[in-house]
mmCIF file of C-alpha atoms in Angstrom:
data_model
loop_
_atom_site.group_PDB
_atom_site.id
_atom_site.type_symbol
_atom_site.label_atom_id
_atom_site.label_comp_id
_atom_site.label_asym_id
_atom_site.label_seq_id
_atom_site.Cartn_x
_atom_site.Cartn_y
_atom_site.Cartn_z
ATOM 1 C CA UNK A 23 27.742 -5.075 23.732
ATOM 2 C CA UNK A 24 25.039 -4.846 21.053
ATOM 3 C CA UNK A 25 22.510 -7.548 20.446
ATOM 4 C CA UNK A 26 21.680 -8.446 16.878
ATOM 5 C CA UNK A 27 18.233 -9.730 15.875
ATOM 6 C CA UNK A 28 16.992 -10.814 12.459
ATOM 7 C CA UNK A 29 13.290 -10.975 11.580
ATOM 8 C CA UNK A 30 12.156 -12.573 8.342
ATOM 9 C CA UNK A 31 8.578 -12.071 7.184
ATOM 10 C CA UNK A 32 7.203 -14.400 4.541
ATOM 11 C CA UNK A 33 4.120 -13.080 2.775
ATOM 12 C CA UNK A 34 2.196 -15.803 1.012
ATOM 13 C CA UNK A 35 0.946 -14.314 -2.258
ATOM 14 C CA UNK A 36 -2.639 -15.040 -3.230
ATOM 15 C CA UNK A 37 -3.501 -16.811 -6.445
ATOM 16 C CA UNK A 38 -6.438 -18.528 -8.144
ATOM 17 C CA UNK A 39 -6.301 -21.415 -8.750
ATOM 18 C CA UNK A 40 -4.186 -22.031 -5.650
ATOM 19 C CA UNK A 41 -0.955 -23.977 -5.739
ATOM 20 C CA UNK A 42 1.822 -24.751 -3.297
ATOM 21 C CA UNK A 43 3.754 -21.497 -3.319
ATOM 22 C CA UNK A 44 5.226 -21.744 0.170
ATOM 23 C CA UNK A 45 8.353 -23.817 -0.687
ATOM 24 C CA UNK A 46 9.345 -21.334 -3.399
ATOM 25 C CA UNK A 47 9.187 -18.443 -0.923
ATOM 26 C CA UNK A 48 11.206 -20.337 1.684
ATOM 27 C CA UNK A 49 13.869 -21.234 -0.885
ATOM 28 C CA UNK A 50 13.998 -17.613 -1.970
ATOM 29 C CA UNK A 51 14.488 -16.400 1.577
ATOM 30 C CA UNK A 52 17.252 -18.931 2.182
ATOM 31 C CA UNK A 53 19.025 -17.682 -0.935
ATOM 32 C CA UNK A 54 18.433 -14.112 0.194
ATOM 33 C CA UNK A 55 20.062 -14.804 3.545
ATOM 34 C CA UNK A 56 23.025 -16.539 1.906
ATOM 35 C CA UNK A 57 23.559 -13.601 -0.431
ATOM 36 C CA UNK A 58 23.606 -11.062 2.450
ATOM 37 C CA UNK A 59 26.107 -12.669 4.787
ATOM 38 C CA UNK A 60 29.243 -11.518 6.543
ATOM 39 C CA UNK A 61 30.675 -12.718 9.838
ATOM 40 C CA UNK A 62 30.314 -10.568 12.941
ATOM 41 C CA UNK A 63 31.944 -11.222 16.285
ATOM 42 C CA UNK A 64 31.212 -10.415 19.941
ATOM 43 C CA UNK A 65 27.433 -10.544 19.489
ATOM 44 C CA UNK A 66 24.655 -12.496 21.147
ATOM 45 C CA UNK A 67 22.198 -13.421 18.420
ATOM 46 C CA UNK A 68 18.714 -14.766 17.951
ATOM 47 C CA UNK A 69 16.788 -15.623 14.782
ATOM 48 C CA UNK A 70 13.025 -15.147 14.765
ATOM 49 C CA UNK A 71 11.072 -16.328 11.732
ATOM 50 C CA UNK A 72 7.592 -14.862 11.539
ATOM 51 C CA UNK A 73 5.123 -16.393 9.085
ATOM 52 C CA UNK A 74 2.247 -14.187 7.883
ATOM 53 C CA UNK A 75 3.215 -11.198 10.016
ATOM 54 C CA UNK A 76 3.388 -12.909 13.365
ATOM 55 C CA UNK A 77 0.786 -15.652 13.235
ATOM 56 C CA UNK A 78 3.366 -18.309 14.035
ATOM 57 C CA UNK A 79 6.754 -17.683 15.645
ATOM 58 C CA UNK A 80 9.776 -19.989 15.810
ATOM 59 C CA UNK A 81 12.832 -18.888 17.779
ATOM 60 C CA UNK A 82 16.294 -20.464 18.029
ATOM 61 C CA UNK A 83 19.691 -19.298 19.276
ATOM 62 C CA UNK A 84 22.462 -19.247 16.716
ATOM 63 C CA UNK A 85 26.126 -18.432 17.242
ATOM 64 C CA UNK A 86 28.334 -16.579 14.755
ATOM 65 C CA UNK A 87 25.341 -14.717 13.295
ATOM 66 C CA UNK A 88 25.705 -13.496 9.708
ATOM 67 C CA UNK A 89 24.557 -10.150 8.430
ATOM 68 C CA UNK A 90 24.707 -7.953 5.353
ATOM 69 C CA UNK A 91 27.806 -5.943 4.593
ATOM 70 C CA UNK A 92 25.820 -3.476 2.472
ATOM 71 C CA UNK A 93 24.130 -0.407 3.953
ATOM 72 C CA UNK A 94 21.871 2.071 2.157
ATOM 73 C CA UNK A 95 22.529 5.652 3.216
ATOM 74 C CA UNK A 96 19.491 7.902 3.512
ATOM 75 C CA UNK A 97 19.829 11.326 1.924
ATOM 76 C CA UNK A 98 16.245 12.460 1.358
ATOM 77 C CA UNK A 99 14.705 11.271 4.631
ATOM 78 C CA UNK A 100 15.890 11.783 8.196
ATOM 79 C CA UNK A 101 17.370 8.489 9.313
ATOM 80 C CA UNK A 102 16.928 9.098 13.026
ATOM 81 C CA UNK A 103 13.481 8.542 14.581
ATOM 82 C CA UNK A 104 12.319 8.644 18.179
ATOM 83 C CA UNK A 105 8.828 7.081 18.285
ATOM 84 C CA UNK A 106 6.757 4.288 16.759
ATOM 85 C CA UNK A 107 4.903 6.859 14.650
ATOM 86 C CA UNK A 108 8.130 8.313 13.271
ATOM 87 C CA UNK A 109 9.431 4.804 12.643
ATOM 88 C CA UNK A 110 6.212 4.001 10.749
ATOM 89 C CA UNK A 111 6.669 7.226 8.747
ATOM 90 C CA UNK A 112 10.122 6.030 7.742
ATOM 91 C CA UNK A 113 8.948 2.554 6.772
ATOM 92 C CA UNK A 114 6.096 4.018 4.740
ATOM 93 C CA UNK A 115 8.489 6.339 2.931
ATOM 94 C CA UNK A 116 10.639 3.440 1.803
ATOM 95 C CA UNK A 117 7.708 1.155 0.991
ATOM 96 C CA UNK A 118 5.990 3.830 -1.091
ATOM 97 C CA UNK A 119 9.181 4.409 -3.060
ATOM 98 C CA UNK A 120 9.701 0.662 -3.590
ATOM 99 C CA UNK A 121 13.170 0.783 -2.001
ATOM 100 C CA UNK A 122 14.620 -2.661 -1.375
ATOM 101 C CA UNK A 123 17.394 -1.960 1.182
ATOM 102 C CA UNK A 124 17.426 0.746 3.819
ATOM 103 C CA UNK A 125 18.527 1.566 7.359
ATOM 104 C CA UNK A 126 16.683 3.497 10.071
ATOM 105 C CA UNK A 127 18.297 4.755 13.283
ATOM 106 C CA UNK A 128 15.900 4.490 16.249
ATOM 107 C CA UNK A 129 16.699 6.615 19.327
ATOM 108 C CA UNK A 130 14.704 5.548 22.352
ATOM 109 C CA UNK A 131 14.162 2.737 24.808
ATOM 110 C CA UNK A 132 14.790 -0.660 23.198
ATOM 111 C CA UNK A 133 13.313 -2.747 26.000
ATOM 112 C CA UNK A 134 10.506 -3.785 23.630
ATOM 113 C CA UNK A 135 12.258 -3.172 20.312
ATOM 114 C CA UNK A 136 10.755 -6.168 18.543
ATOM 115 C CA UNK A 137 7.209 -4.984 19.289
ATOM 116 C CA UNK A 138 8.139 -1.425 18.318
ATOM 117 C CA UNK A 139 9.337 -2.550 14.896
ATOM 118 C CA UNK A 140 6.372 -4.862 14.316
ATOM 119 C CA UNK A 141 3.926 -2.098 15.266
ATOM 120 C CA UNK A 142 5.645 0.407 12.999
ATOM 121 C CA UNK A 143 5.607 -1.984 10.024
ATOM 122 C CA UNK A 144 1.932 -2.782 10.601
ATOM 123 C CA UNK A 145 1.094 0.926 10.757
ATOM 124 C CA UNK A 146 3.076 1.678 7.588
ATOM 125 C CA UNK A 147 1.441 -1.119 5.619
ATOM 126 C CA UNK A 148 -2.065 -0.131 6.658
ATOM 127 C CA UNK A 149 -1.708 3.351 5.192
ATOM 128 C CA UNK A 150 -1.969 2.199 1.574
ATOM 129 C CA UNK A 151 -3.522 -1.103 0.538
ATOM 130 C CA UNK A 152 -2.145 -0.840 -2.995
ATOM 131 C CA UNK A 153 1.393 -0.756 -1.605
ATOM 132 C CA UNK A 154 0.602 -3.408 1.000
ATOM 133 C CA UNK A 155 -0.700 -5.720 -1.701
ATOM 134 C CA UNK A 156 2.620 -5.491 -3.545
ATOM 135 C CA UNK A 157 4.839 -6.201 -0.521
ATOM 136 C CA UNK A 158 6.635 -9.542 -0.632
ATOM 137 C CA UNK A 159 9.430 -11.106 1.449
ATOM 138 C CA UNK A 160 11.012 -8.976 4.147
ATOM 139 C CA UNK A 161 14.123 -9.432 6.295
ATOM 140 C CA UNK A 162 14.795 -7.076 9.206
ATOM 141 C CA UNK A 163 18.036 -6.953 11.183
ATOM 142 C CA UNK A 164 18.638 -4.706 14.145
ATOM 143 C CA UNK A 165 21.519 -3.991 16.483
ATOM 144 C CA UNK A 166 20.619 -2.292 19.730
ATOM 145 C CA UNK A 167 21.769 -0.954 23.032
ATOM 146 C CA UNK A 168 19.678 0.401 25.898
ATOM 147 C CA UNK A 169 18.578 3.608 24.112
ATOM 148 C CA UNK A 170 19.731 3.100 20.555
ATOM 149 C CA UNK A 171 18.991 0.723 17.667
ATOM 150 C CA UNK A 172 20.091 0.480 14.050
ATOM 151 C CA UNK A 173 17.413 -1.223 11.934
ATOM 152 C CA UNK A 174 18.395 -2.656 8.566
ATOM 153 C CA UNK A 175 15.638 -3.775 6.203
ATOM 154 C CA UNK A 176 15.733 -5.899 3.068
ATOM 155 C CA UNK A 177 12.335 -5.633 1.409
ATOM 156 C CA UNK A 178 11.153 -7.385 -1.734
ATOM 157 C CA UNK A 179 8.150 -6.332 -3.807
ATOM 158 C CA UNK A 180 5.907 -7.778 -6.491
ATOM 159 C CA UNK A 181 6.723 -4.715 -8.567
ATOM 160 C CA UNK A 182 9.519 -2.230 -9.279
ATOM 161 C CA UNK A 183 9.686 1.588 -9.459
ATOM 162 C CA UNK A 184 9.944 1.306 -13.253
ATOM 163 C CA UNK A 185 6.879 -0.916 -13.436
ATOM 164 C CA UNK A 186 4.907 1.482 -11.258
ATOM 165 C CA UNK A 187 5.676 4.284 -13.694
ATOM 166 C CA UNK A 188 4.112 2.097 -16.372
ATOM 167 C CA UNK A 189 1.069 1.506 -14.178
ATOM 168 C CA UNK A 190 0.643 5.227 -13.493
ATOM 169 C CA UNK A 191 0.925 6.038 -17.197
ATOM 170 C CA UNK A 192 -1.534 3.334 -18.251
ATOM 171 C CA UNK A 193 -4.028 4.297 -15.559
ATOM 172 C CA UNK A 194 -3.920 7.881 -16.815
ATOM 173 C CA UNK A 195 -4.553 6.668 -20.374
ATOM 174 C CA UNK A 196 -7.435 4.435 -19.312
ATOM 175 C CA UNK A 197 -9.172 7.161 -17.338
ATOM 176 C CA UNK A 198 -8.671 9.746 -20.089
ATOM 177 C CA UNK A 199 -11.532 8.044 -21.941
ATOM 178 C CA UNK A 200 -14.110 8.989 -19.299
ATOM 179 C CA UNK A 201 -15.263 12.065 -17.413
ATOM 180 C CA UNK A 202 -15.645 11.119 -13.725
ATOM 181 C CA UNK A 203 -17.585 14.312 -12.979
ATOM 182 C CA UNK A 204 -20.409 13.100 -15.220
ATOM 183 C CA UNK A 205 -20.442 9.525 -13.868
ATOM 184 C CA UNK A 206 -22.335 7.962 -11.000
ATOM 185 C CA UNK A 207 -20.577 5.667 -8.545
ATOM 186 C CA UNK A 208 -22.291 2.731 -10.260
ATOM 187 C CA UNK A 209 -21.002 3.808 -13.669
ATOM 188 C CA UNK A 210 -17.467 4.221 -12.327
ATOM 189 C CA UNK A 211 -17.412 0.743 -10.802
ATOM 190 C CA UNK A 212 -18.908 -0.800 -13.932
ATOM 191 C CA UNK A 213 -16.328 0.969 -16.083
ATOM 192 C CA UNK A 214 -13.486 -0.463 -13.996
ATOM 193 C CA UNK A 215 -14.983 -3.958 -13.923
ATOM 194 C CA UNK A 216 -15.646 -3.961 -17.663
ATOM 195 C CA UNK A 217 -12.244 -2.579 -18.587
ATOM 196 C CA UNK A 218 -10.320 -5.140 -16.551
ATOM 197 C CA UNK A 219 -12.440 -8.101 -17.660
ATOM 198 C CA UNK A 220 -12.404 -7.165 -21.354
ATOM 199 C CA UNK A 221 -8.679 -6.472 -21.422
ATOM 200 C CA UNK A 222 -7.321 -9.265 -19.201
ATOM 201 C CA UNK A 223 -6.894 -13.027 -19.430
ATOM 202 C CA UNK A 224 -6.366 -15.060 -16.275
ATOM 203 C CA UNK A 225 -2.811 -16.374 -16.541
ATOM 204 C CA UNK A 226 0.379 -16.885 -14.553
ATOM 205 C CA UNK A 227 2.492 -16.626 -17.720
ATOM 206 C CA UNK A 228 3.676 -13.030 -17.424
ATOM 207 C CA UNK A 229 6.961 -11.130 -17.540
ATOM 208 C CA UNK A 230 6.093 -8.984 -14.542
ATOM 209 C CA UNK A 231 4.774 -10.771 -11.469
ATOM 210 C CA UNK A 232 1.280 -12.113 -12.301
ATOM 211 C CA UNK A 233 0.274 -10.919 -8.822
ATOM 212 C CA UNK A 234 1.028 -7.293 -9.714
ATOM 213 C CA UNK A 235 -1.126 -4.570 -11.222
ATOM 214 C CA UNK A 236 1.624 -4.005 -13.788
ATOM 215 C CA UNK A 237 1.179 -7.446 -15.376
ATOM 216 C CA UNK A 238 -2.557 -6.862 -15.766
ATOM 217 C CA UNK A 239 -2.352 -3.344 -17.132
ATOM 218 C CA UNK A 240 0.698 -3.773 -19.402
ATOM 219 C CA UNK A 241 0.488 -7.427 -20.484
ATOM 220 C CA UNK A 242 -3.237 -8.064 -20.257
ATOM 221 C CA UNK A 243 -2.618 -11.119 -18.074
ATOM 222 C CA UNK A 244 -2.445 -11.868 -14.365
ATOM 223 C CA UNK A 245 -4.066 -13.582 -11.386
ATOM 224 C CA UNK A 246 -6.592 -12.442 -8.779
ATOM 225 C CA UNK A 247 -4.147 -10.314 -6.802
ATOM 226 C CA UNK A 248 -3.204 -8.327 -9.899
ATOM 227 C CA UNK A 249 -6.866 -7.931 -10.933
ATOM 228 C CA UNK A 250 -7.867 -6.631 -7.495
ATOM 229 C CA UNK A 251 -4.887 -4.305 -7.082
ATOM 230 C CA UNK A 252 -5.447 -2.693 -10.473
ATOM 231 C CA UNK A 253 -9.155 -2.349 -9.679
ATOM 232 C CA UNK A 254 -8.217 -0.648 -6.400
ATOM 233 C CA UNK A 255 -5.903 1.772 -8.219
ATOM 234 C CA UNK A 256 -8.499 2.675 -10.864
ATOM 235 C CA UNK A 257 -11.383 2.994 -8.423
ATOM 236 C CA UNK A 258 -9.450 5.259 -6.090
ATOM 237 C CA UNK A 259 -8.359 7.417 -9.039
ATOM 238 C CA UNK A 260 -12.047 7.774 -9.962
ATOM 239 C CA UNK A 261 -12.886 8.845 -6.422
ATOM 240 C CA UNK A 262 -14.655 5.631 -5.413
ATOM 241 C CA UNK A 263 -13.912 4.515 -1.859
ATOM 242 C CA UNK A 264 -12.670 0.951 -2.113
ATOM 243 C CA UNK A 265 -10.737 -1.742 -0.293
ATOM 244 C CA UNK A 266 -8.502 -4.662 -1.209
ATOM 245 C CA UNK A 267 -9.885 -7.857 0.339
ATOM 246 C CA UNK A 268 -7.822 -10.948 1.145
ATOM 247 C CA UNK A 269 -9.724 -14.173 1.699
ATOM 248 C CA UNK A 270 -10.253 -17.678 0.416
ATOM 249 C CA UNK A 271 -12.328 -19.616 -2.103
ATOM 250 C CA UNK A 272 -12.575 -23.350 -2.718
ATOM 251 C CA UNK A 273 -9.251 -23.353 -4.592
ATOM 252 C CA UNK A 274 -7.361 -21.537 -1.813
ATOM 253 C CA UNK A 275 -6.217 -17.951 -1.300
ATOM 254 C CA UNK A 276 -8.042 -15.247 -3.242
ATOM 255 C CA UNK A 277 -8.296 -11.457 -3.505
ATOM 256 C CA UNK A 278 -11.089 -9.107 -4.567
ATOM 257 C CA UNK A 279 -12.468 -5.660 -3.673
ATOM 258 C CA UNK A 280 -15.067 -3.885 -1.585
ATOM 259 C CA UNK A 281 -16.488 -0.694 -3.094
ATOM 260 C CA UNK A 282 -18.763 2.020 -1.711
ATOM 261 C CA UNK A 283 -21.567 3.014 -4.082
ATOM 262 C CA UNK A 284 -23.939 5.781 -2.966
ATOM 263 C CA UNK A 285 -22.989 5.239 0.668
ATOM 264 C CA UNK A 286 -23.344 1.426 0.692
ATOM 265 C CA UNK A 287 -20.573 -1.176 0.587
ATOM 266 C CA UNK A 288 -20.595 -3.981 -1.993
ATOM 267 C CA UNK A 289 -18.246 -6.755 -3.063
ATOM 268 C CA UNK A 290 -16.628 -6.701 -6.506
ATOM 269 C CA UNK A 291 -14.675 -9.697 -7.815
ATOM 270 C CA UNK A 292 -13.298 -8.774 -11.233
ATOM 271 C CA UNK A 293 -11.415 -12.074 -11.471
ATOM 272 C CA UNK A 294 -14.547 -14.170 -11.131
ATOM 273 C CA UNK A 295 -16.404 -11.826 -13.500
ATOM 274 C CA UNK A 296 -13.868 -12.789 -16.181
ATOM 275 C CA UNK A 297 -14.895 -15.985 -18.023
ATOM 276 C CA UNK A 298 -12.308 -18.784 -18.139
ATOM 277 C CA UNK A 299 -11.295 -19.686 -20.786
ATOM 278 C CA UNK A 300 -11.227 -16.075 -21.895
ATOM 279 C CA UNK A 301 -14.141 -14.870 -24.048
ATOM 280 C CA UNK A 302 -13.223 -11.564 -25.754
ATOM 281 C CA UNK A 303 -15.534 -8.640 -24.938
ATOM 282 C CA UNK A 304 -17.655 -10.823 -22.638
ATOM 283 C CA UNK A 305 -18.264 -9.634 -19.087
ATOM 284 C CA UNK A 306 -20.041 -11.482 -16.295
ATOM 285 C CA UNK A 307 -21.723 -9.597 -13.459
ATOM 286 C CA UNK A 308 -22.362 -12.481 -11.068
ATOM 287 C CA UNK A 309 -19.836 -10.965 -8.629
ATOM 288 C CA UNK A 310 -20.646 -7.301 -9.291
ATOM 289 C CA UNK A 311 -21.927 -5.177 -6.395
ATOM 290 C CA UNK A 312 -23.128 -8.076 -4.269
ATOM 291 C CA UNK A 313 -23.553 -8.219 -0.512
ATOM 292 C CA UNK A 314 -21.951 -10.361 2.185
ATOM 293 C CA UNK A 315 -24.697 -12.985 2.060
ATOM 294 C CA UNK A 316 -24.317 -13.470 -1.689
ATOM 295 C CA UNK A 317 -20.541 -13.673 -1.847
ATOM 296 C CA UNK A 318 -20.357 -15.788 1.319
ATOM 297 C CA UNK A 319 -21.750 -18.708 -0.702
ATOM 298 C CA UNK A 320 -18.302 -19.338 -2.206
ATOM 299 C CA UNK A 321 -15.934 -16.764 -0.639
ATOM 300 C CA UNK A 322 -14.670 -16.442 2.931
ATOM 301 C CA UNK A 323 -12.758 -13.622 4.628
ATOM 302 C CA UNK A 324 -12.144 -12.129 8.061
ATOM 303 C CA UNK A 325 -15.258 -9.990 8.197
ATOM 304 C CA UNK A 326 -14.061 -8.156 11.311
ATOM 305 C CA UNK A 327 -11.367 -6.480 9.197
ATOM 306 C CA UNK A 328 -13.748 -5.051 6.598
ATOM 307 C CA UNK A 329 -16.957 -3.005 6.461
ATOM 308 C CA UNK A 330 -20.272 -4.832 6.279
ATOM 309 C CA UNK A 331 -22.028 -5.116 2.911
ATOM 310 C CA UNK A 332 -25.787 -5.569 3.331
ATOM 311 C CA UNK A 333 -27.558 -3.861 0.412
ATOM 312 C CA UNK A 334 -29.404 -5.923 -2.220
ATOM 313 C CA UNK A 335 -29.967 -2.971 -4.556
ATOM 314 C CA UNK A 336 -27.893 -4.393 -7.386
ATOM 315 C CA UNK A 337 -28.706 -8.071 -6.926
ATOM 316 C CA UNK A 338 -30.301 -8.023 -10.397
ATOM 317 C CA UNK A 339 -26.820 -7.722 -11.931
ATOM 318 C CA UNK A 340 -26.235 -11.470 -11.606
ATOM 319 C CA UNK A 341 -28.686 -11.976 -14.490
ATOM 320 C CA UNK A 342 -26.960 -9.437 -16.748
ATOM 321 C CA UNK A 343 -24.935 -10.325 -19.839
ATOM 322 C CA UNK A 344 -23.865 -8.157 -22.800
ATOM 323 C CA UNK A 345 -24.828 -4.982 -20.933
ATOM 324 C CA UNK A 346 -25.192 -1.622 -22.665
ATOM 325 C CA UNK A 347 -26.082 1.638 -20.861
ATOM 326 C CA UNK A 348 -28.134 4.373 -22.492
ATOM 327 C CA UNK A 349 -30.133 7.301 -21.055
ATOM 328 C CA UNK A 350 -30.382 5.965 -17.508
ATOM 329 C CA UNK A 351 -31.190 2.392 -18.547
ATOM 330 C CA UNK A 352 -29.042 -0.684 -18.889
ATOM 331 C CA UNK A 353 -30.060 -2.990 -21.737
ATOM 332 C CA UNK A 354 -28.922 -6.564 -21.355
ATOM 333 C CA UNK A 355 -29.263 -10.202 -22.272
ATOM 334 C CA UNK A 356 -31.059 -11.842 -19.340
ATOM 335 C CA UNK A 357 -29.251 -15.086 -18.600
ATOM 336 C CA UNK A 358 -32.043 -16.101 -16.228
ATOM 337 C CA UNK A 359 -34.695 -15.768 -18.974
ATOM 338 C CA UNK A 360 -33.240 -17.495 -22.040
ATOM 339 C CA UNK A 361 -31.033 -14.470 -22.857
ATOM 340 C CA UNK A 362 -34.017 -12.346 -23.908
ATOM 341 C CA UNK A 363 -33.444 -8.612 -24.283
ATOM 342 C CA UNK A 364 -34.263 -6.741 -21.046
ATOM 343 C CA UNK A 365 -33.647 -3.313 -19.622
ATOM 344 C CA UNK A 366 -33.333 -2.027 -16.059
ATOM 345 C CA UNK A 367 -33.866 1.480 -14.739
ATOM 346 C CA UNK A 368 -30.564 2.227 -12.991
ATOM 347 C CA UNK A 369 -32.246 4.621 -10.578
ATOM 348 C CA UNK A 370 -35.076 2.372 -9.393
ATOM 349 C CA UNK A 371 -33.576 -1.054 -10.124
ATOM 350 C CA UNK A 372 -36.823 -2.116 -11.858
ATOM 351 C CA UNK A 373 -36.319 -4.510 -14.792
ATOM 352 C CA UNK A 374 -38.607 -5.187 -17.750
ATOM 353 C CA UNK A 375 -38.468 -7.243 -20.927
ATOM 354 C CA UNK A 376 -37.931 -5.285 -24.155
ATOM 355 C CA UNK A 377 -38.541 -8.082 -26.669
ATOM 356 C CA UNK A 378 -38.875 -11.855 -26.919
ATOM 357 C CA UNK A 379 -35.725 -11.979 -29.056
ATOM 358 C CA UNK A 380 -32.551 -13.499 -27.629
ATOM 359 C CA UNK A 381 -29.932 -10.758 -27.759
ATOM 360 C CA UNK A 382 -26.152 -10.623 -27.538
ATOM 361 C CA UNK A 383 -23.499 -8.015 -28.445
ATOM 362 C CA UNK A 384 -25.917 -5.164 -27.653
ATOM 363 C CA UNK A 385 -24.992 -1.588 -28.632
ATOM 364 C CA UNK A 386 -26.985 1.602 -29.083
ATOM 365 C CA UNK A 387 -27.156 4.762 -31.166
ATOM 366 C CA UNK A 388 -29.766 7.465 -30.676
ATOM 367 C CA UNK A 389 -33.120 5.818 -29.960
ATOM 368 C CA UNK A 390 -32.058 2.505 -31.494
ATOM 369 C CA UNK A 391 -30.481 -0.668 -30.178
ATOM 370 C CA UNK A 392 -28.511 -3.059 -32.365
ATOM 371 C CA UNK A 393 -27.799 -6.660 -31.438
ATOM 372 C CA UNK A 394 -27.103 -10.161 -32.654
ATOM 373 C CA UNK A 395 -30.500 -11.901 -32.639
ATOM 374 C CA UNK A 396 -30.024 -15.521 -31.588
ATOM 375 C CA UNK A 397 -33.726 -16.171 -32.040
ATOM 376 C CA UNK A 398 -33.120 -15.659 -35.764
ATOM 377 C CA UNK A 399 -29.771 -17.152 -36.709
ATOM 378 C CA UNK A 400 -27.755 -14.476 -34.880
ATOM 379 C CA UNK A 401 -28.802 -12.003 -37.605
ATOM 380 C CA UNK A 402 -28.101 -8.295 -37.148
ATOM 381 C CA UNK A 403 -31.244 -6.739 -35.686
ATOM 382 C CA UNK A 404 -32.326 -3.267 -34.633
ATOM 383 C CA UNK A 405 -35.102 -2.195 -32.274
ATOM 384 C CA UNK A 406 -36.174 1.061 -30.676
ATOM 385 C CA UNK A 407 -35.234 1.470 -27.038
ATOM 386 C CA UNK A 408 -38.946 1.280 -26.111
ATOM 387 C CA UNK A 409 -39.230 -2.175 -27.709
ATOM 388 C CA UNK A 410 -40.983 -1.185 -30.950
ATOM 389 C CA UNK A 411 -40.102 -1.410 -34.675
ATOM 390 C CA UNK A 412 -37.889 -4.474 -34.448
ATOM 391 C CA UNK A 413 -36.391 -5.464 -37.807
ATOM 392 C CA UNK A 414 -33.582 -7.512 -39.359
ATOM 393 C CA UNK A 415 -30.788 -5.558 -41.027
ATOM 394 C CA UNK A 416 -28.368 -8.258 -42.127
ATOM 395 C CA UNK A 417 -29.294 -11.909 -42.674
ATOM 396 C CA UNK A 418 -25.964 -13.408 -41.729
ATOM 397 C CA UNK A 419 -24.549 -14.432 -38.369
ATOM 398 C CA UNK A 420 -22.939 -11.393 -36.738
ATOM 399 C CA UNK A 421 -21.078 -10.778 -33.486
ATOM 400 C CA UNK A 422 -18.689 -8.352 -31.756
ATOM 401 C CA UNK A 423 -20.760 -5.253 -32.524
ATOM 402 C CA UNK A 424 -19.389 -1.793 -31.768
ATOM 403 C CA UNK A 425 -20.119 1.768 -32.867
ATOM 404 C CA UNK A 426 -17.507 4.321 -33.851
ATOM 405 C CA UNK A 427 -17.742 7.623 -35.748
ATOM 406 C CA UNK A 428 -21.374 7.127 -36.733
ATOM 407 C CA UNK A 429 -20.810 3.632 -38.086
ATOM 408 C CA UNK A 430 -21.868 0.223 -36.790
ATOM 409 C CA UNK A 431 -19.102 -2.377 -37.044
ATOM 410 C CA UNK A 432 -19.719 -6.113 -36.748
ATOM 411 C CA UNK A 433 -17.987 -9.377 -37.549
ATOM 412 C CA UNK A 434 -19.386 -11.923 -40.016
ATOM 413 C CA UNK A 435 -17.961 -15.212 -41.293
ATOM 414 C CA UNK A 436 -16.567 -13.145 -44.172
ATOM 415 C CA UNK A 437 -14.813 -10.661 -41.882
ATOM 416 C CA UNK A 438 -15.417 -7.204 -40.447
ATOM 417 C CA UNK A 439 -18.267 -5.155 -41.903
ATOM 418 C CA UNK A 440 -19.483 -1.621 -41.258
ATOM 419 C CA UNK A 441 -22.766 0.186 -41.748
ATOM 420 C CA UNK A 442 -23.466 3.917 -41.663
ATOM 421 C CA UNK A 443 -25.967 5.021 -39.012
ATOM 422 C CA UNK A 444 -28.334 7.965 -39.232
#
């Protein structure tokens, strides 16, 4: 006689601001079970519901157990495994291909089959945090004898194979605009942070799951989980060692990243660097390359599961607004000094004031900086990078400056203007 066991794993997705998502997941699992039912006879059954991968366990005996009548046949992967490692290999194969229903044949002692399956799933998930972050509800059924078990898995995801093709394509397009070989780790992380913040609005109103990287990269909207997973994907593609962090903030569950820059770990929270409500082309750096002590003020996480971040090298970034990098310096509006124009040497971390003018929308060309001067009516102003020869170019309020093809573009109350640069 075979025993039949069903495990259901509910993964609580992380969002900011938090809301009561648990009942929706439970309802979905109940529907999932109802839609995969068929009567089996001559079986002793037990249902084990595991919340958050085994934190809490509730067991009850049920007669006339129901199971799925559908079985996915494996043709590209061997469906017979003989160890926990091989079982983990199989799970990882299916997870990484976003396959929703599959069966694995386990040949070996089943005296501890539940632990074997749980260990294999844990191993498989740990191999790729991007995949792990997109895993959702899971139901596992297994029938077993003394030395044989058939494991059926029904796995849901926050994404689809088609959506991941979109993500891969968009990531390639995004990174085609930079040359990683000529970038420092700092520049790579800043590029990722700036791209996500400038091109994303915090929102749950998406076609794809707002918790997925696809929603962020294809719709320009999403929540913290999507921000952090896309950041992870981009950073890893740029060769920056990074991690996906799950923790909490005052609103509830939250997700962000850890990144390694020049051998030191730092926290990066692209979601909290994105102003709400959204301010186009505005990037905050309050949560950019900060250490454990800094982020611990309003974030919490299981520190034992992640590397320690101790460096204060980039603590100056919390005062940075409207940043522009040029020739080893970052020019910025110092929010801790009345938004005056400053610059910092990116090698030494030493900051200095460039001018007493309040600057926003800073861009550069050659030896010149251009900005909106809020000390003088937000007029268009230029100044040499060494702080000399400051002058007003356009006596009208300007904003949203950018340079393209040797021309300076800016927005005025009358619309978009452009000016040739020499």
